Amino acid sequence: MLAARSEMNVDAAKVVSKGFPTDEGKVLARHVLKESGNQLTGLTIDLTDCQSAMLISAFFNSFLQHIYDTDHTLLSDAKKTNWVLKFDFQREKVHGWMNDFSPTDS
Amino acid sequence: MTVHYSYASDSEGILFSDGQGSTQADELHGWHKQFVGLNFAVGVSGRGAILEGLFDYLADSVGTDSAVESDFLAGAIESFFDNEVVAQHHESAHVLFCHASSPSQHHVRSYYPGVFKKFGKPSPNGMLGSGSPYISDAMKRQELLGIAIPMDTLAQKLVAAMHYSGIANESLTVDDQISVVLLQNGKTYLIGDNQPGHRNCCIPIIARWDEIHTLWEPLKAHAQSINSEIKAAYRAFAGVRSGGLTRPALDTINACNSSIHSSLSSLQQDVEALIDWYDNNAR
């Protein structure tokens, strides 16, 4: 019987820098995939210390797209990521982006 | 050293200020150079001693609790410079104010005491301070590129103010400590990063500042995220300059557009909720 994997918590402020949101979303995705060993079940990412200007549609779409590009089968778990955010408007928007994301096949 | 930018449409107005105070000895970050009354907001730049004196004068002669006429306010400020400031130092300060003559009439007036004896005529906008050339240059670039900044609603005015705040921060003397006065229905609503001084606005605002600041933080973050969405869309569009606009870039622009549309709507609701709270708690 496989042992249950402990949930992974990521402090995004320690991973992303001040580049463009599209690029930083990819950086975060690479970090998460590397640290999790491609196991994204129960993933929590804390964004409370990230600048609000970073947390836009391009950031989250880029994050999900990179995960999809790496392994299609991981997208479903990635969309269930528990995003920890500072403000209500951010929570509402991220919820929408997670639901609405549709990957592009390159 | 600061920047003030003010814009007024018929039924609304905004004065945003970003800056620090400086003396010969040190810098005073977060020293907001605004004087906020019931139906007006004054922004000043220049020599600290003159600004301090002006605020004391306005606190005594105009007050923060009653509506005043635009010409009365202008006359009071002009009298201060005529009677209290040595002529050779008139050029050390500049003043503007955003005023609500009625719920449907708002305007901006500017005053350069070193050059003119009187305030200028009412106009839709004005800016002053060491950061203002950066904003002025940006406006010229935007016009050349055909970029129009919408200012129809208070939410759009706030987003534009944050946009210009980011530009003014290119000036080393502007420190991203923002103070914003919204004007609607003939009344002012002061919000921002740092607590105002005791003579810069009415007592109820100071008494409830912690709550006002709590309401301000998500508004600021929301406006910043909208500007970031706009920037991302422009970046995605940049490929058109080489005829290289791709399908993924168009998808990005579409996603940004959808986000901006919904965000402006919810930001406007949050601004109106803040105004409602203010009317019930900070008057």
Coordinates of C-alpha atoms in Angstrom, one line a residue:
Chain A
M1 CA 0.0 0.0 0.0
L2 CA 1.4 3.4 -0.9
A3 CA 2.0 5.8 2.0
A4 CA 0.0 9.0 1.8
R5 CA 2.0 12.0 0.7
S6 CA 2.1 14.8 3.1
E7 CA 0.6 18.0 1.9
M8 CA 3.0 20.6 0.4
N9 CA 3.0 24.2 1.4
V10 CA 4.8 26.9 -0.6
D11 CA 5.5 30.4 0.4
A12 CA 5.4 32.0 -3.1
A13 CA 7.2 35.2 -1.9
K14 CA 10.3 33.1 -1.5
V15 CA 10.0 31.8 -5.0
V16 CA 8.8 34.6 -7.3
S17 CA 10.7 37.8 -7.9
K18 CA 9.7 41.0 -9.6
G19 CA 9.6 40.0 -13.2
F20 CA 6.5 39.9 -15.5
P21 CA 3.6 37.9 -14.1
T22 CA 3.7 35.6 -17.1
D23 CA 7.3 34.7 -16.4
E24 CA 6.9 34.5 -12.6
G25 CA 3.9 32.2 -12.9
K26 CA 6.1 29.8 -14.8
V27 CA 8.9 30.1 -12.2
L28 CA 6.4 29.2 -9.5
A29 CA 5.2 26.2 -11.5
R30 CA 8.7 24.9 -12.1
H31 CA 9.4 25.2 -8.4
V32 CA 6.3 23.4 -7.4
L33 CA 6.9 20.6 -9.8
K34 CA 10.4 20.2 -8.7
E35 CA 9.7 20.3 -5.0
S36 CA 6.7 18.1 -5.1
G37 CA 8.1 15.4 -7.4
N38 CA 5.2 16.0 -9.7
Q39 CA 2.7 15.2 -7.0
L40 CA 0.3 18.1 -6.7
T41 CA -2.4 16.7 -4.5
G42 CA -3.1 18.8 -1.5
L43 CA -0.9 21.7 -2.6
T44 CA -1.2 25.0 -0.7
I45 CA 0.5 28.2 -2.1
D46 CA 0.7 31.3 0.1
L47 CA 0.6 34.5 -1.9
T48 CA -0.1 36.9 0.9
D49 CA 3.4 38.4 0.7
C50 CA 3.3 38.8 -3.0
Q51 CA 2.5 42.2 -4.6
S52 CA -1.0 42.5 -5.8
A53 CA 0.3 43.6 -9.2
M54 CA 1.8 40.2 -9.6
L55 CA -1.4 38.2 -8.9
I56 CA -3.2 38.7 -12.2
S57 CA -4.7 36.5 -14.8
A58 CA -1.4 36.1 -16.7
F59 CA 0.3 34.8 -13.6
F60 CA -2.1 32.1 -12.8
N61 CA -2.7 31.1 -16.4
S62 CA 1.0 30.8 -17.0
F63 CA 1.3 28.7 -13.9
L64 CA -1.4 26.3 -15.0
Q65 CA -0.2 26.2 -18.6
H66 CA 3.3 25.3 -17.6
I67 CA 2.0 22.5 -15.4
Y68 CA -0.1 21.3 -18.3
D69 CA 2.8 21.5 -20.7
T70 CA 4.9 19.4 -18.3
D71 CA 2.3 16.7 -17.7
H72 CA -1.3 17.0 -18.9
T73 CA -2.4 14.7 -16.1
L74 CA -1.4 17.1 -13.4
L75 CA -3.7 20.0 -14.5
S76 CA -6.7 18.8 -12.5
D77 CA -4.8 18.7 -9.2
A78 CA -3.1 22.0 -10.0
K79 CA -6.5 23.7 -10.5
K80 CA -7.4 22.5 -7.0
T81 CA -4.5 24.3 -5.4
N82 CA -5.4 26.0 -2.2
W83 CA -4.3 29.6 -2.8
V84 CA -3.8 31.7 0.3
L85 CA -4.6 35.3 -0.5
K86 CA -4.9 38.5 1.4
F87 CA -8.0 40.1 0.0
D88 CA -11.5 38.9 -0.9
F89 CA -11.4 40.3 -4.4
Q90 CA -8.3 38.2 -5.1
R91 CA -9.9 35.0 -3.8
E92 CA -12.9 35.6 -6.0
K93 CA -10.8 36.2 -9.1
V94 CA -8.5 33.3 -8.6
H95 CA -11.4 31.0 -8.1
G96 CA -12.7 32.1 -11.4
W97 CA -9.4 31.7 -13.2
M98 CA -9.0 28.2 -11.8
N99 CA -12.4 27.2 -13.1
D100 CA -12.1 28.9 -16.4
F101 CA -8.6 27.9 -17.4
S102 CA -8.4 26.1 -20.7
P103 CA -4.9 24.9 -21.8
T104 CA -3.4 25.6 -25.1
D105 CA -1.7 22.7 -26.9
S106 CA 1.6 23.8 -28.4
Chain B
M1 CA 9.1 67.0 -2.7
T2 CA 5.8 65.5 -4.0
V3 CA 3.3 65.1 -6.7
H4 CA -0.3 66.0 -6.7
Y5 CA -2.7 65.1 -9.5
S6 CA -6.3 66.1 -9.6
Y7 CA -9.1 65.3 -12.1
A8 CA -12.7 66.4 -12.0
S9 CA -15.7 65.4 -14.1
D10 CA -19.1 66.9 -13.5
S11 CA -20.2 64.7 -10.7
E12 CA -17.0 63.4 -9.2
G13 CA -13.4 64.3 -8.6
I14 CA -10.1 62.9 -7.3
L15 CA -7.0 64.4 -5.7
F16 CA -4.1 62.0 -5.3
S17 CA -0.9 62.9 -3.6
D18 CA 2.3 60.9 -3.3
G19 CA 5.4 62.2 -1.6
Q20 CA 7.7 63.0 1.2
G21 CA 8.6 66.0 3.2
S22 CA 12.1 67.2 3.2
T23 CA 14.1 69.7 5.2
Q24 CA 17.7 70.6 5.0
A25 CA 18.4 68.1 7.7
D26 CA 16.2 65.1 6.9
E27 CA 13.4 63.6 5.0
L28 CA 9.9 63.1 6.4
H29 CA 8.3 60.2 4.6
G30 CA 4.5 60.0 4.5
W31 CA 4.0 63.7 5.2
H32 CA 0.9 64.4 3.3
K33 CA 0.5 67.8 1.9
Q34 CA -3.2 67.9 1.7
F35 CA -5.9 70.0 3.5
V36 CA -9.3 68.3 3.3
G37 CA -12.5 70.1 3.9
L38 CA -16.1 69.0 3.5
N39 CA -16.4 69.8 -0.2
F40 CA -12.8 70.5 -1.2
A41 CA -9.3 69.1 -1.1
V42 CA -6.1 71.2 -1.3
G43 CA -2.8 69.9 -2.4
V44 CA 0.4 71.9 -1.9
S45 CA 4.0 71.5 -2.8
G46 CA 7.1 73.4 -1.9
R47 CA 8.8 74.8 1.2
G48 CA 7.7 73.0 4.4
A49 CA 7.5 76.1 6.5
I50 CA 5.1 77.8 4.1
L51 CA 2.9 74.7 3.8
E52 CA 2.7 74.4 7.6
G53 CA 1.7 78.0 7.8
L54 CA -0.9 77.6 5.1
F55 CA -2.5 74.7 6.9
D56 CA -2.6 76.6 10.2
Y57 CA -4.2 79.5 8.3
L58 CA -6.8 77.4 6.5
A59 CA -7.6 75.6 9.8
D60 CA -8.5 78.9 11.3
S61 CA -10.0 80.8 8.4
V62 CA -11.8 78.0 6.4
G63 CA -12.1 74.9 8.6
T64 CA -12.7 71.3 7.6
D65 CA -16.3 70.9 8.7
S66 CA -18.3 73.2 6.4
A67 CA -18.8 73.5 2.7
V68 CA -17.2 76.6 1.2
E69 CA -17.4 78.4 -2.1
S70 CA -14.6 77.9 -4.6
D71 CA -13.8 81.7 -4.7
F72 CA -13.8 81.9 -0.9
L73 CA -11.3 79.1 -0.7
A74 CA -9.1 80.6 -3.4
G75 CA -9.3 84.0 -1.7
A76 CA -8.3 82.6 1.6
I77 CA -5.2 81.0 0.1
E78 CA -4.3 84.1 -1.9
S79 CA -4.7 86.2 1.3
F80 CA -2.3 83.9 3.1
F81 CA 0.4 84.5 0.5
D82 CA -0.3 88.2 0.2
N83 CA -0.3 88.9 4.0
E84 CA 1.8 86.2 5.6
V85 CA 4.5 85.2 3.2
V86 CA 7.4 87.4 2.2
A87 CA 7.1 88.1 -1.5
Q88 CA 10.5 86.7 -2.4
H89 CA 9.4 83.3 -1.1
H90 CA 6.1 83.2 -3.1
E91 CA 7.7 81.0 -5.7
S92 CA 8.6 78.4 -3.1
A93 CA 5.1 77.0 -3.1
H94 CA 2.4 75.9 -5.5
V95 CA -1.2 75.1 -4.7
L96 CA -4.1 73.4 -6.3
F97 CA -7.5 72.3 -5.1
C98 CA -10.4 70.1 -6.3
H99 CA -13.7 71.6 -5.4
A100 CA -17.3 70.5 -5.4
S101 CA -19.6 73.5 -6.0
S102 CA -22.6 71.2 -6.0
P103 CA -23.2 67.4 -6.3
S104 CA -23.0 67.8 -10.1
Q105 CA -20.2 70.4 -10.4
H106 CA -16.6 69.6 -9.6
H107 CA -13.5 71.4 -10.9
V108 CA -9.8 71.9 -10.3
R109 CA -8.0 75.2 -9.8
S110 CA -4.2 75.9 -9.6
Y111 CA -2.2 78.7 -8.2
Y112 CA 1.5 79.7 -8.7
P113 CA 2.0 82.6 -6.2
G114 CA 5.5 83.3 -7.6
V115 CA 4.0 84.1 -11.0
F116 CA 0.3 85.0 -10.6
K117 CA -1.7 87.0 -8.0
K118 CA -4.7 84.8 -8.3
F119 CA -5.9 81.3 -8.8
G120 CA -6.5 80.1 -12.3
K121 CA -9.9 79.5 -13.7
P122 CA -11.7 76.2 -13.0
S123 CA -10.5 73.4 -15.2
P124 CA -10.9 69.5 -15.4
N125 CA -7.4 68.8 -14.1
G126 CA -4.2 70.0 -12.6
M127 CA -0.9 68.7 -11.3
L128 CA 2.1 70.0 -9.4
G129 CA 5.2 68.9 -7.5
S130 CA 8.6 67.6 -8.4
G131 CA 7.0 64.3 -9.7
S132 CA 4.6 66.1 -12.1
P133 CA 7.0 66.4 -15.1
Y134 CA 7.1 62.6 -15.2
I135 CA 3.3 62.4 -15.3
S136 CA 3.2 65.2 -17.9
D137 CA 5.7 63.4 -20.1
A138 CA 3.8 60.2 -19.8
M139 CA 0.6 61.9 -20.8
K140 CA 2.3 63.2 -23.9
R141 CA 3.6 59.7 -24.8
Q142 CA 0.2 58.2 -24.2
E143 CA -1.4 60.7 -26.5
L144 CA 1.2 60.0 -29.3
L145 CA 0.4 56.3 -29.0
G146 CA -3.3 56.8 -29.1
I147 CA -3.7 55.6 -25.5
A148 CA -6.8 57.1 -23.8
I149 CA -7.1 56.7 -20.0
P150 CA -10.7 56.4 -19.1
M151 CA -11.9 58.5 -16.2
D152 CA -15.6 58.1 -16.3
T153 CA -16.2 56.5 -12.9
L154 CA -14.5 56.8 -9.5
A155 CA -13.1 53.4 -10.0
Q156 CA -11.5 54.4 -13.3
K157 CA -10.2 57.6 -11.7
L158 CA -8.6 55.7 -8.9
V159 CA -7.0 53.2 -11.3
A160 CA -5.7 56.2 -13.3
A161 CA -4.4 57.8 -10.2
M162 CA -2.5 54.7 -9.2
H163 CA -1.2 54.4 -12.8
Y164 CA 0.2 58.0 -12.6
S165 CA 1.5 57.3 -9.1
G166 CA 3.6 54.5 -10.5
I167 CA 5.0 56.9 -13.1
A168 CA 5.7 59.6 -10.5
N169 CA 7.7 57.1 -8.5
E170 CA 10.4 57.4 -11.1
S171 CA 11.1 60.6 -9.3
L172 CA 13.3 59.8 -6.3
T173 CA 11.4 62.3 -4.3
V174 CA 8.1 60.5 -4.5
D175 CA 7.9 57.6 -2.2
D176 CA 4.7 55.7 -3.0
Q177 CA 3.0 56.8 0.2
I178 CA -0.3 57.7 -1.3
S179 CA -3.1 59.9 0.0
V180 CA -6.3 60.1 -2.1
V181 CA -9.3 62.3 -1.8
L182 CA -12.4 61.1 -3.7
L183 CA -15.1 63.7 -4.3
Q184 CA -18.7 62.7 -5.0
N185 CA -22.1 64.2 -4.4
G186 CA -20.4 67.4 -3.1
K187 CA -18.4 65.7 -0.4
T188 CA -14.9 64.5 0.1
Y189 CA -13.6 61.1 1.2
L190 CA -10.0 60.9 2.4
I191 CA -8.2 57.6 2.2
G192 CA -4.6 56.5 1.9
D193 CA -1.5 55.0 3.4
N194 CA -0.7 57.3 6.3
Q195 CA -2.7 58.9 9.0
P196 CA -3.4 62.6 8.3
G197 CA -2.3 65.3 10.7
H198 CA -4.8 66.7 13.2
R199 CA -5.3 69.9 11.3
N200 CA -5.4 68.5 7.8
C201 CA -8.9 67.1 8.0
C202 CA -11.9 66.9 10.4
I203 CA -11.7 65.0 13.7
P204 CA -14.1 62.2 12.9
I205 CA -11.7 61.1 10.1
I206 CA -8.7 61.0 12.3
A207 CA -10.7 59.1 15.0
R208 CA -11.7 56.4 12.6
W209 CA -8.5 56.3 10.5
D210 CA -7.6 52.7 11.4
E211 CA -10.9 51.6 9.9
I212 CA -10.5 53.9 6.9
H213 CA -7.0 52.5 6.2
T214 CA -8.4 48.9 6.4
L215 CA -11.0 49.9 3.8
W216 CA -8.3 51.5 1.7
E217 CA -5.8 48.6 1.5
P218 CA -8.0 46.3 -0.8
L219 CA -8.9 49.3 -3.0
K220 CA -5.3 50.1 -3.5
A221 CA -4.4 46.5 -4.2
H222 CA -7.3 46.1 -6.6
A223 CA -6.4 49.3 -8.6
Q224 CA -2.8 48.1 -8.7
S225 CA -3.8 44.7 -10.1
I226 CA -6.0 46.3 -12.7
N227 CA -3.1 48.4 -13.9
S228 CA -1.0 45.3 -14.0
E229 CA -3.6 43.5 -16.1
I230 CA -3.5 46.5 -18.5
K231 CA 0.2 46.3 -18.7
A232 CA 0.1 42.6 -19.4
A233 CA -2.3 43.2 -22.3
Y234 CA -0.1 45.9 -23.8
R235 CA 2.9 43.5 -23.5
A236 CA 1.1 40.8 -25.2
F237 CA 0.0 43.2 -28.0
A238 CA 3.6 44.4 -28.5
G239 CA 4.2 41.6 -31.0
V240 CA 2.1 43.5 -33.5
R241 CA 5.0 45.9 -34.1
S242 CA 6.7 43.1 -36.0
G243 CA 3.6 41.6 -37.4
G244 CA 4.1 38.7 -34.9
L245 CA 0.9 38.8 -32.9
T246 CA 0.2 35.2 -32.0
R247 CA -2.9 33.3 -30.9
P248 CA -1.5 32.8 -27.3
A249 CA -0.9 36.6 -27.2
L250 CA -4.5 37.2 -28.3
D251 CA -5.7 34.8 -25.6
T252 CA -3.7 36.7 -23.0
I253 CA -5.3 40.0 -24.1
N254 CA -8.7 38.4 -24.0
A255 CA -8.1 37.1 -20.5
C256 CA -6.8 40.5 -19.3
N257 CA -9.8 42.2 -20.9
S258 CA -12.2 40.0 -19.1
S259 CA -10.4 40.4 -15.8
I260 CA -10.3 44.2 -16.2
H261 CA -14.0 44.4 -17.0
S262 CA -15.1 42.5 -14.0
S263 CA -12.5 44.1 -11.7
L264 CA -13.6 47.6 -12.6
S265 CA -17.2 46.7 -11.8
S266 CA -16.3 45.2 -8.4
L267 CA -13.9 48.0 -7.6
Q268 CA -16.6 50.6 -8.2
Q269 CA -18.9 48.6 -5.9
D270 CA -16.2 48.7 -3.2
V271 CA -15.6 52.4 -3.7
E272 CA -19.3 53.0 -3.2
A273 CA -19.3 50.8 -0.1
L274 CA -16.5 52.9 1.3
I275 CA -18.4 56.1 0.6
D276 CA -21.5 54.6 2.3
W277 CA -19.4 53.6 5.3
Y278 CA -17.8 57.1 5.4
D279 CA -21.2 58.9 5.3
N280 CA -22.4 56.8 8.2
N281 CA -19.2 56.7 10.4
A282 CA -16.8 59.5 9.6
R283 CA -18.8 62.7 9.4

